[in-house]
PDB file of C-alpha atoms in Angstrom:
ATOM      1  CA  UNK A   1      11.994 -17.406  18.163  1.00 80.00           C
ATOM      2  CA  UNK A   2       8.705 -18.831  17.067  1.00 92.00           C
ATOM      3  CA  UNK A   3       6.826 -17.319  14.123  1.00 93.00           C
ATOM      4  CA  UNK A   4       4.045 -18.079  12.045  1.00 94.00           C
ATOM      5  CA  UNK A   5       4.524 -16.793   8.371  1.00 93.00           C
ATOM      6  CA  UNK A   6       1.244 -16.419   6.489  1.00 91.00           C
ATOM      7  CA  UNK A   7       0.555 -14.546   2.892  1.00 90.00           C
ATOM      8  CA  UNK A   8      -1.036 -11.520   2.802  1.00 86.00           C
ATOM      9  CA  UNK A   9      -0.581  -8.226   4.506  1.00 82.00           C
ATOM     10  CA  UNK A  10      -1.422  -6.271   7.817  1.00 77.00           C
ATOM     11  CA  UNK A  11      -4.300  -4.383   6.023  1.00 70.00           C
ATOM     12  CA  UNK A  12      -6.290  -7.997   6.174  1.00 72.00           C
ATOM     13  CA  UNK A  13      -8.461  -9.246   9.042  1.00 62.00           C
ATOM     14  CA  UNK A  14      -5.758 -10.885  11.207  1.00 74.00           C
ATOM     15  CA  UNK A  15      -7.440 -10.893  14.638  1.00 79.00           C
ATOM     16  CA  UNK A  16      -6.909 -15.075  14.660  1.00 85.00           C
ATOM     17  CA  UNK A  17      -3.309 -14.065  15.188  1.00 89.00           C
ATOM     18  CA  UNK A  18      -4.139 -12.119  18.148  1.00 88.00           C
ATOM     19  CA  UNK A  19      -6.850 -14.656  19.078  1.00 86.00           C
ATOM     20  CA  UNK A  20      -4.030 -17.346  19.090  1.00 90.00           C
ATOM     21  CA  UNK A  21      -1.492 -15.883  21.427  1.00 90.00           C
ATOM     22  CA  UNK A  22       0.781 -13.887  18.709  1.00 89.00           C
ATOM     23  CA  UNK A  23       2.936 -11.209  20.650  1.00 87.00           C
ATOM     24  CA  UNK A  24       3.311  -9.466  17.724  1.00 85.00           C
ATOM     25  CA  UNK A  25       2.636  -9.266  13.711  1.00 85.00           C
ATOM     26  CA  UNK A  26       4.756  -7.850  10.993  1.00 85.00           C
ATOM     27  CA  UNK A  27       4.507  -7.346   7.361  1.00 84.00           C
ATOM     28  CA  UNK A  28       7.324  -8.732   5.218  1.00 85.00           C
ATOM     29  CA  UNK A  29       7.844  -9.295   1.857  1.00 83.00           C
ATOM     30  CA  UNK A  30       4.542 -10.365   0.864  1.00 85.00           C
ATOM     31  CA  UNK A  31       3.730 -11.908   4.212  1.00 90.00           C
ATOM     32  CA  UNK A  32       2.863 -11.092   7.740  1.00 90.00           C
ATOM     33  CA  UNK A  33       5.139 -12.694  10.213  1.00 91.00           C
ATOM     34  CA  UNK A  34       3.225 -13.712  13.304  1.00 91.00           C
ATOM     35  CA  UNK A  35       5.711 -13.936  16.641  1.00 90.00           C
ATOM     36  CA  UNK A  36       4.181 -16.903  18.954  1.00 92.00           C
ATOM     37  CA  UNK A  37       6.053 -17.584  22.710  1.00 89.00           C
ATOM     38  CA  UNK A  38       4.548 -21.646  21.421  1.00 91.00           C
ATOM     39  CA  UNK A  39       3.156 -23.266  18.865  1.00 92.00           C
ATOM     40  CA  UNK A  40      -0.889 -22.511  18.654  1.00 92.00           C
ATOM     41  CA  UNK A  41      -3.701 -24.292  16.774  1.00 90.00           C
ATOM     42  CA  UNK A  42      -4.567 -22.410  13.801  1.00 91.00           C
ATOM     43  CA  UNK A  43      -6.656 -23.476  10.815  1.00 88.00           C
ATOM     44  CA  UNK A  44      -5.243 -25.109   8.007  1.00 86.00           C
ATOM     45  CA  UNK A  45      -6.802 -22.626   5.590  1.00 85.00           C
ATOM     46  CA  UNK A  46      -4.811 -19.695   6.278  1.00 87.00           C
ATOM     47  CA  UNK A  47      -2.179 -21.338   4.053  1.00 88.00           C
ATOM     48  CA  UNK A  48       0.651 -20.555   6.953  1.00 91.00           C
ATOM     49  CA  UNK A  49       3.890 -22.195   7.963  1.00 93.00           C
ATOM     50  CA  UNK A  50       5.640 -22.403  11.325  1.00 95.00           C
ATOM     51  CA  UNK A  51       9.602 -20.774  11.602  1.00 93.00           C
ATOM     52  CA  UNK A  52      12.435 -20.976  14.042  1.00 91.00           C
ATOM     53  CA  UNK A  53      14.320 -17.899  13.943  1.00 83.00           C
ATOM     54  CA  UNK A  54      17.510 -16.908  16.213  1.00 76.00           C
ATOM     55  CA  UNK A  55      16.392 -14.162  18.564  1.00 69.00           C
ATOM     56  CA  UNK A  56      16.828 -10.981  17.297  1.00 62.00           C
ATOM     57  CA  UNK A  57      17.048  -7.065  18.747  1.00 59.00           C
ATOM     58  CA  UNK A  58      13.741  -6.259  16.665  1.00 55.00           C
ATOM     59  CA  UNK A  59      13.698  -2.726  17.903  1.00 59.00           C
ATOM     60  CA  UNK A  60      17.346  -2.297  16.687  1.00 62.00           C
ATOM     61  CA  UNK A  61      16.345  -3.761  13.128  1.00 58.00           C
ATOM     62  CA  UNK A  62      13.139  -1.774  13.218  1.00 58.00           C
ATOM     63  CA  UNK A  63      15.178   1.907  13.300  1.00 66.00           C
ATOM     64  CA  UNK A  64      17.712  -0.081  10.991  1.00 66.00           C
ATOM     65  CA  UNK A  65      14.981  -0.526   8.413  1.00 65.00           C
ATOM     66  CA  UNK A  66      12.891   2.571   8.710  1.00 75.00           C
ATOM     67  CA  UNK A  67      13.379   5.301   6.230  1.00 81.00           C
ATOM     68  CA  UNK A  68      12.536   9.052   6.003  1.00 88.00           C
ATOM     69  CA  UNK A  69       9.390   9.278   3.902  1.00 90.00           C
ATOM     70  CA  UNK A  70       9.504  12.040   0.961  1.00 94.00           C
ATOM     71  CA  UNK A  71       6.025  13.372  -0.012  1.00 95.00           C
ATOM     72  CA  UNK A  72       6.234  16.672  -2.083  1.00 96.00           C
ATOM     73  CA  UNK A  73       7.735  19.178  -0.348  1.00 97.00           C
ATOM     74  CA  UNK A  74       7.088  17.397   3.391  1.00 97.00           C
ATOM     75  CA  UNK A  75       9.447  15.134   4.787  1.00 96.00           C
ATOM     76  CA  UNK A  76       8.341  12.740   7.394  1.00 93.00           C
ATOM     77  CA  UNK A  77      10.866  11.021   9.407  1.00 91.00           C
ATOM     78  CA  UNK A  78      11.665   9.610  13.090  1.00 87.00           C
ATOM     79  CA  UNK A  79      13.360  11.571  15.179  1.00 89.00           C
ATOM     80  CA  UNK A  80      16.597   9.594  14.409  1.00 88.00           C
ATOM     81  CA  UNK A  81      16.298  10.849  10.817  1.00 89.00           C
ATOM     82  CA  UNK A  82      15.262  14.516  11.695  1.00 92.00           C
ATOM     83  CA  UNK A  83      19.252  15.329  10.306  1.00 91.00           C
ATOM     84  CA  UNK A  84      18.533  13.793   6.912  1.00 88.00           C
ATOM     85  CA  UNK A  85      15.559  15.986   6.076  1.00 94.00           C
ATOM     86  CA  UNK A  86      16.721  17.478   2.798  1.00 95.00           C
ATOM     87  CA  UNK A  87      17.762  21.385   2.326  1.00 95.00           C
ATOM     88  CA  UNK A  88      14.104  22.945   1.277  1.00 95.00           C
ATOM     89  CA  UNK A  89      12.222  20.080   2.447  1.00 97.00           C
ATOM     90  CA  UNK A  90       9.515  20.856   5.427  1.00 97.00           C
ATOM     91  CA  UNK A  91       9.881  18.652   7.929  1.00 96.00           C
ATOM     92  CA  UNK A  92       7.443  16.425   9.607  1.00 95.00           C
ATOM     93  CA  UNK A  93       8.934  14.880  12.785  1.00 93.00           C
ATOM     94  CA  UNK A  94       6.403  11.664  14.063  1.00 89.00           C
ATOM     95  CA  UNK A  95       8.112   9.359  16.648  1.00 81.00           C
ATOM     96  CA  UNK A  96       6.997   5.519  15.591  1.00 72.00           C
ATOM     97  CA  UNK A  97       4.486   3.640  17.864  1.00 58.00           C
ATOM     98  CA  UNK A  98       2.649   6.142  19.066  1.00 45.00           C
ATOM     99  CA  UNK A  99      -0.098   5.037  16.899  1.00 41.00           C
ATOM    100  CA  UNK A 100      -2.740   5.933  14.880  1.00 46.00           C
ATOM    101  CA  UNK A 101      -0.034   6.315  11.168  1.00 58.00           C
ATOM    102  CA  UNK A 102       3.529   7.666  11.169  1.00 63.00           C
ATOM    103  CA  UNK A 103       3.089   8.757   7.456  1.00 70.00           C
ATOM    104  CA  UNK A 104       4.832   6.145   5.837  1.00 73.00           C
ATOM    105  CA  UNK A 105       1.561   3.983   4.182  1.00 84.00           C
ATOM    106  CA  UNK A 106       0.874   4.887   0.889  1.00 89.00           C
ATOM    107  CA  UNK A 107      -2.187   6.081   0.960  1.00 92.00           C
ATOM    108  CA  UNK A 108      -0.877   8.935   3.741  1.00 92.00           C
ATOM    109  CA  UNK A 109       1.794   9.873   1.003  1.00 93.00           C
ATOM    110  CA  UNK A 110      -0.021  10.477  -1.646  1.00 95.00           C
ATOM    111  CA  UNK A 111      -2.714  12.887   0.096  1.00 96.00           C
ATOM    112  CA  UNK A 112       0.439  14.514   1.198  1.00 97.00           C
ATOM    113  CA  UNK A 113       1.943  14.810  -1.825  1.00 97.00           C
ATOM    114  CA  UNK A 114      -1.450  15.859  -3.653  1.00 98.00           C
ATOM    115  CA  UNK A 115      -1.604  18.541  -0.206  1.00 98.00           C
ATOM    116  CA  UNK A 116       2.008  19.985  -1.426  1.00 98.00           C
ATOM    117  CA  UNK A 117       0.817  20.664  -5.197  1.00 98.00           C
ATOM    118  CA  UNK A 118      -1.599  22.927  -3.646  1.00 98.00           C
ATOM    119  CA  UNK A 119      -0.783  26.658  -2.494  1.00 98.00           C
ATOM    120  CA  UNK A 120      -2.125  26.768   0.734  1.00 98.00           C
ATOM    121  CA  UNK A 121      -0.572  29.755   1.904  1.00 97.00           C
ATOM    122  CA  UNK A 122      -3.638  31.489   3.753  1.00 96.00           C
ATOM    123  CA  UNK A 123      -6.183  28.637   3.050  1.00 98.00           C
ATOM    124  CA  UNK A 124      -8.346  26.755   5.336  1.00 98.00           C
ATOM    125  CA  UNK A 125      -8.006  22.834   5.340  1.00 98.00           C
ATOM    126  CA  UNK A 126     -10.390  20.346   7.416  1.00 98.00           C
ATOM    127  CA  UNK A 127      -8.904  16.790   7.841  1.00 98.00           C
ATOM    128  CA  UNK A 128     -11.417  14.174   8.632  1.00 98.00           C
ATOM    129  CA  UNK A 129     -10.204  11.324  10.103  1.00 95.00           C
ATOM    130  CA  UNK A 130      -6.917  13.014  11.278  1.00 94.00           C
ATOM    131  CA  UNK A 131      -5.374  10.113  13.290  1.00 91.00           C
ATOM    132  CA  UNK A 132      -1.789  11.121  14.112  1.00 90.00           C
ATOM    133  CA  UNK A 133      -3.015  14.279  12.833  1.00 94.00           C
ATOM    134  CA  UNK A 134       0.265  13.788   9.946  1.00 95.00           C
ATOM    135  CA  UNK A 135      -2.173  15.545   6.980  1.00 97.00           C
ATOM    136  CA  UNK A 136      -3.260  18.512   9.008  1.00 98.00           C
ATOM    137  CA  UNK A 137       0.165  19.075  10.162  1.00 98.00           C
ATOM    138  CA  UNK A 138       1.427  18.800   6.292  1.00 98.00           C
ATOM    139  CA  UNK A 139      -1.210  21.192   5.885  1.00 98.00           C
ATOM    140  CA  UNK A 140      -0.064  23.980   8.439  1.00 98.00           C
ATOM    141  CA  UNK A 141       3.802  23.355   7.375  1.00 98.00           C
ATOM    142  CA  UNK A 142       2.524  24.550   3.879  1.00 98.00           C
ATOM    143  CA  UNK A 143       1.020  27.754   5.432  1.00 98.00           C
ATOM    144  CA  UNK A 144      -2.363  27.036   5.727  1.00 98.00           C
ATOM    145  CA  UNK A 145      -3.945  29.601   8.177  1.00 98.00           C
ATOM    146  CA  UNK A 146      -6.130  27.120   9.585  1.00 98.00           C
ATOM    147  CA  UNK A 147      -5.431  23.351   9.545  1.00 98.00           C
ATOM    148  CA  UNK A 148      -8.506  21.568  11.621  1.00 98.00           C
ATOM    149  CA  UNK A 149      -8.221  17.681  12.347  1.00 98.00           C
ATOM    150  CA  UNK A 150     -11.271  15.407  13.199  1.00 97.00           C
ATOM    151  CA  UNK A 151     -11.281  11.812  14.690  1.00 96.00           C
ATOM    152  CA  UNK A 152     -14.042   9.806  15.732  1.00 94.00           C
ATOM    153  CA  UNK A 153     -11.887   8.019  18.402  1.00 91.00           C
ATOM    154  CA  UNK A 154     -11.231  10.590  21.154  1.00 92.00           C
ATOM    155  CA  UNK A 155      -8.060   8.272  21.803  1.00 89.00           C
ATOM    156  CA  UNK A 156      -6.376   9.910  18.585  1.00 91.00           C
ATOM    157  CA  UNK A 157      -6.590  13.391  19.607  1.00 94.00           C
ATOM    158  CA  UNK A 158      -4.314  13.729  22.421  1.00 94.00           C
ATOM    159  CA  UNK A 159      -1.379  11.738  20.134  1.00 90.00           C
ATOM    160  CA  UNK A 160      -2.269  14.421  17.348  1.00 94.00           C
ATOM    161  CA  UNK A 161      -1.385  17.487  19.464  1.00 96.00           C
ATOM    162  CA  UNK A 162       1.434  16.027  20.878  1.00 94.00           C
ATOM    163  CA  UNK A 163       3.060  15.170  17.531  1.00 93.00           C
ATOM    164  CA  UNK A 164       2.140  18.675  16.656  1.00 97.00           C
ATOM    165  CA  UNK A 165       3.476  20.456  19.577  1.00 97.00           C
ATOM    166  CA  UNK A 166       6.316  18.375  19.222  1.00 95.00           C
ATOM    167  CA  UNK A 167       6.688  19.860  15.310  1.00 97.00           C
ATOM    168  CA  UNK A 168       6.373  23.410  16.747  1.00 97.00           C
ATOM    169  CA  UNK A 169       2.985  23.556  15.421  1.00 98.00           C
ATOM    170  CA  UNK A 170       0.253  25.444  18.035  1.00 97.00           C
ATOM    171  CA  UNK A 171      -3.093  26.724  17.656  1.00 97.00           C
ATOM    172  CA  UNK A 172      -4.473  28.955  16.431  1.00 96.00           C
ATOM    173  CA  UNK A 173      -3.002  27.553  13.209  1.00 98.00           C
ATOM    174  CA  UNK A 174      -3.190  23.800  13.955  1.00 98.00           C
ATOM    175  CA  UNK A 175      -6.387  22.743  15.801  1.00 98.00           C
ATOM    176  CA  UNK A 176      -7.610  19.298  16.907  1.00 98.00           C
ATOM    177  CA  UNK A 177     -11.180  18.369  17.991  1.00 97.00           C
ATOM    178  CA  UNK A 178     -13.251  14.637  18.748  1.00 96.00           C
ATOM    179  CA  UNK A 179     -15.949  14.648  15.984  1.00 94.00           C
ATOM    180  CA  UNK A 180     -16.998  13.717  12.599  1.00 93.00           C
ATOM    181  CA  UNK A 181     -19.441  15.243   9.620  1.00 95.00           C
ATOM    182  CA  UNK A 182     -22.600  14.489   8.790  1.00 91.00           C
ATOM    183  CA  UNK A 183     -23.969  12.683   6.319  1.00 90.00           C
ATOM    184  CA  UNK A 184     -25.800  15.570   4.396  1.00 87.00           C
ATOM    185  CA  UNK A 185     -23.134  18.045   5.898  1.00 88.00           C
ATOM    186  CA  UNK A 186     -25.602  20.213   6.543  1.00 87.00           C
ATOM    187  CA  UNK A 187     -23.858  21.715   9.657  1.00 91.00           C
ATOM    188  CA  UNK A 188     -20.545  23.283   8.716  1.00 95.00           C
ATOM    189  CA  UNK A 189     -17.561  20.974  11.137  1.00 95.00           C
ATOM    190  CA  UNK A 190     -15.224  23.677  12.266  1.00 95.00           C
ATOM    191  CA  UNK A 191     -13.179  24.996  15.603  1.00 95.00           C
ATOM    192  CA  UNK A 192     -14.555  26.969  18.275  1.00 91.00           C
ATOM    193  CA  UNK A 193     -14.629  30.691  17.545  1.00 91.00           C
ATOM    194  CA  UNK A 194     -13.881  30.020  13.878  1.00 93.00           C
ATOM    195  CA  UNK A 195     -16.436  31.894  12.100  1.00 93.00           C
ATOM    196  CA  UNK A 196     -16.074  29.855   8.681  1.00 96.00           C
ATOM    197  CA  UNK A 197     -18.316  29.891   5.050  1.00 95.00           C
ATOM    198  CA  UNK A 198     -16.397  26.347   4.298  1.00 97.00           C
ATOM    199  CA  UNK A 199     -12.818  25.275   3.420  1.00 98.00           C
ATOM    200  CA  UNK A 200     -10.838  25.647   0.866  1.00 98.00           C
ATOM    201  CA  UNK A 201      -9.196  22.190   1.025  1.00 98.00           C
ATOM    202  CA  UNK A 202     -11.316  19.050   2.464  1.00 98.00           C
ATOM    203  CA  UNK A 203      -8.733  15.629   3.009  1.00 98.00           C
ATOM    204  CA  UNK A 204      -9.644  12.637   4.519  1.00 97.00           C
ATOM    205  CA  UNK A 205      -7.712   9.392   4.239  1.00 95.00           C
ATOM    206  CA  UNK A 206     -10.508   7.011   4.937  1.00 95.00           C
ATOM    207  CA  UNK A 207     -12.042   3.949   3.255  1.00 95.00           C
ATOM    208  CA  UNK A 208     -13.944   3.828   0.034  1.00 96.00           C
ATOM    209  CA  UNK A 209     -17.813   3.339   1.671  1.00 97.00           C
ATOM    210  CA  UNK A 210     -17.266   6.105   4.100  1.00 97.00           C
ATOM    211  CA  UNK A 211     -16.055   7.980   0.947  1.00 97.00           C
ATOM    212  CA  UNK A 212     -19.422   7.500  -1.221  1.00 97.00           C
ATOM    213  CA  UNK A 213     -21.104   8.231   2.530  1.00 96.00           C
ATOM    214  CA  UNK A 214     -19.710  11.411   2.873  1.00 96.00           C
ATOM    215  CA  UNK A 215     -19.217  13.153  -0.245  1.00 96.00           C
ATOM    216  CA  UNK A 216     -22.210  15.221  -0.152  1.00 96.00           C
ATOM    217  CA  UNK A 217     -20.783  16.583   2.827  1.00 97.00           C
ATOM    218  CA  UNK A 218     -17.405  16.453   1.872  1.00 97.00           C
ATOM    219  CA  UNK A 219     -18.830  19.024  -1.041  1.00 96.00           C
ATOM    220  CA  UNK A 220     -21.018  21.158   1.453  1.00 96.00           C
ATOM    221  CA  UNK A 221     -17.757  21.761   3.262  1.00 97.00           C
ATOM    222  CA  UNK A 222     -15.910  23.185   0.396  1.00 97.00           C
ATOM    223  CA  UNK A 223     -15.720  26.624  -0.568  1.00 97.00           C
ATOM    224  CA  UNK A 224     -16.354  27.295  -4.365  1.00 96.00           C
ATOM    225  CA  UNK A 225     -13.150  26.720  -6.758  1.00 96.00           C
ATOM    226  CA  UNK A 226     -11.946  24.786  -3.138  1.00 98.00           C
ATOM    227  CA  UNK A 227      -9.711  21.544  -3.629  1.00 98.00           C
ATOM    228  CA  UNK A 228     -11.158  17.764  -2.519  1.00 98.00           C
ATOM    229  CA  UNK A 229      -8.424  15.339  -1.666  1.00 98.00           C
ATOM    230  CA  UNK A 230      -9.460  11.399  -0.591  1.00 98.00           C
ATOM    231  CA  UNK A 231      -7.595   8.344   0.151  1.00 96.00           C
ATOM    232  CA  UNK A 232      -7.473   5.081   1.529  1.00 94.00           C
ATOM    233  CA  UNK A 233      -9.443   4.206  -1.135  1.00 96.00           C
ATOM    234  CA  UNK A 234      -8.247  -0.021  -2.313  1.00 94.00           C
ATOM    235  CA  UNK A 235      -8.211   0.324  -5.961  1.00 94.00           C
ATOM    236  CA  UNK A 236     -10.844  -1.785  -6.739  1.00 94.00           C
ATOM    237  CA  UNK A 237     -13.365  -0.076  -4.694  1.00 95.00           C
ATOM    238  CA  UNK A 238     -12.868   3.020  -6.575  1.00 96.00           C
ATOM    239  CA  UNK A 239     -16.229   2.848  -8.660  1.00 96.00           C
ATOM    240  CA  UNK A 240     -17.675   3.441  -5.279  1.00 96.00           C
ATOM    241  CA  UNK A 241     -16.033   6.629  -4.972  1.00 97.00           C
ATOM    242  CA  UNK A 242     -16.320   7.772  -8.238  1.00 96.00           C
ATOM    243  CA  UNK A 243     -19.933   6.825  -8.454  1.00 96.00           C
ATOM    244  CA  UNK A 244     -20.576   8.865  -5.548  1.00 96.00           C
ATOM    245  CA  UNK A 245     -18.688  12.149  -6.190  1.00 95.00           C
ATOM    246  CA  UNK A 246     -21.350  11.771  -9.871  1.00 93.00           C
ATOM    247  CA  UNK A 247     -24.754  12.271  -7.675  1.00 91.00           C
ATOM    248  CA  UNK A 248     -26.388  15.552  -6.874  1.00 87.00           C
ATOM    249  CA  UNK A 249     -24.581  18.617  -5.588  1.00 84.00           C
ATOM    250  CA  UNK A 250     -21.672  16.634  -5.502  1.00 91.00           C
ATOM    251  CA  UNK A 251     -21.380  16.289  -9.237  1.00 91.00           C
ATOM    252  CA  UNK A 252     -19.949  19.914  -9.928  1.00 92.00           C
ATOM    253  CA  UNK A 253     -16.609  18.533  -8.864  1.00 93.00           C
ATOM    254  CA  UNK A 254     -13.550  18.072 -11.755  1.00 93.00           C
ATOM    255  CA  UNK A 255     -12.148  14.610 -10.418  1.00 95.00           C
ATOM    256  CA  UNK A 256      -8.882  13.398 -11.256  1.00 96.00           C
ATOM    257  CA  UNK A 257      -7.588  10.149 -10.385  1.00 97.00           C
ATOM    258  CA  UNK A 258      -4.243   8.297  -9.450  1.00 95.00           C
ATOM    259  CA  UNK A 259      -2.921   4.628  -8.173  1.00 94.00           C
ATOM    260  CA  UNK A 260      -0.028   3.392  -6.398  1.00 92.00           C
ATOM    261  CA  UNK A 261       0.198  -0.203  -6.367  1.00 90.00           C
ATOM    262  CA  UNK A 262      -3.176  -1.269  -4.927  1.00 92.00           C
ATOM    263  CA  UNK A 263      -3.857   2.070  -3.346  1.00 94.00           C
ATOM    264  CA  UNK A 264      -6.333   4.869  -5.094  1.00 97.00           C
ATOM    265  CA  UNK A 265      -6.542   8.319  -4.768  1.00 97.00           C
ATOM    266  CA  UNK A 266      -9.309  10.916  -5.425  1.00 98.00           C
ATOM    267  CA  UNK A 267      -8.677  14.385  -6.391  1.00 97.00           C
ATOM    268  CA  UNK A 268     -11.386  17.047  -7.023  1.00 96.00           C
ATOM    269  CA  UNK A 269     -11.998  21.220  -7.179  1.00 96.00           C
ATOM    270  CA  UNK A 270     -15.475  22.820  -6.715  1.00 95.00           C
ATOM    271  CA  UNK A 271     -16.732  24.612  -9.575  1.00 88.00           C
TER     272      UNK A 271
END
């Protein structure tokens, strides 16, 4: 097996790899492995170095290596791991590779943890940039009454209801929908037939410009005394946040912050 080890991590721009010929990247120990069928010209500057490995049953490794991820009082594991789910833990069941987050980066635990120090029992939560749809779900296993994803990419939203029917999580509780909020928010984002005032819990796990972007609708979606929750955010692109969430009628909110490692994330109630 032929692989091209290079520092750095799969949240960097590695479409050379793909460029190249790579069959396939992985992120170990500091460095993304790139798996090659031969060897391929790449630049000199990406400080690399070319392996030979014995072949290996990578699939077999990959359920090996994989662990159940606790966030809270959610549990997200593979299906394989559904029997270690902890007594009094809510499980969150998402199969690996069917894209879009399986809840185990960071920045995906730590909006579900901050979701699980809320009481959502009867609460309305809008997810922007749902994805797998993992934070709404965590939302509607906590007893929201509503739990409403977003995505921009209309490719997301089929995977999110099928992890969610797969959880035994249907409308009208759970709900999916292609779209996104404006910039001013100035039209309230919700479901058909949902006749809504705002939410009480707003969550996206985005990136730190669409962040400062969207807080003042992030804050016209939110119901007075309702929660803020924001992630994705790399640490030092957190004054962009913060900045932000100081401007206008988004500066009633009480922001907290917390990191993990190089992640940020962004937590803040309407006054």
């Amino acid at each position: 097996m032929l692989i091209y080890r290079v520092p750095g991590s799969l949240d960097d721009s590695l479409d050379l790899l793909w460029e190249a010929g790579a069959t396939g990247l992985e992120e170990r120990g500091g460095f993304v492995r790139a798996y090659f069928e031969k060897r391929a010209e790449l630049p000199a500057d990406l400080g690399g170095e070319w392996l030979e490995e014995e072949d290996q049953d990578w699939q077999a490794a990959f359920k090996r290596d994989l662990k159940a991820v606790v966030a809270g009082r959610i549990t997200i594991a593979p299906p394989w791991l559904a029997h270690e789910v902890a007594d009094g833990q809510l499980p969150l069941i998402i199969e690996p590779g069917m894209a879009f987050g399986t809840g185990h980066h960071a920045t995906t635990r730590m909006a579900t943890e901050a979701l699980s120090d809320l009481d959502l029992r009867g609460q309305t939560v809008l997810d922007v940039g749902t994805g797998s749809g993992v934070l709404a779900m965590a939302a509607a296993r906590l007893g929201a009454r509503l739990a409403y994803g977003i995505d921009l990419d209309p490719l997301t939203i089929p995977v999110a209801r099928e992890n969610a029917e797969q959880n035994g999580l249907y409308p009208p509780q759970l709900r999916f929908s292609e779209g996104t909020l404006s910039l001013s928010g100035a039209e309230l984002c919700r479901p058909e037939g949902e006749d809504l005032a705002g939410y009480g819990v707003v969550v996206a796990n985005l990136y730190a410009e669409l962040h400062a972007l969207l807080a003042p609708s992030y804050r016209a979606h939110l119901l007075p005394g309702g929660h803020l929750i924001l992630t994705g955010i790399l640490a030092g692109r957190l004054d962009l946040v913060t900045e932000a969430l100081k401007v206008g009628q988004v500066s009633d909110l009480q922001v907290r912050l917390s990191e993990d490692g190089e992640w940020a994330l962004v937590t803040g109630r309407a006054l």
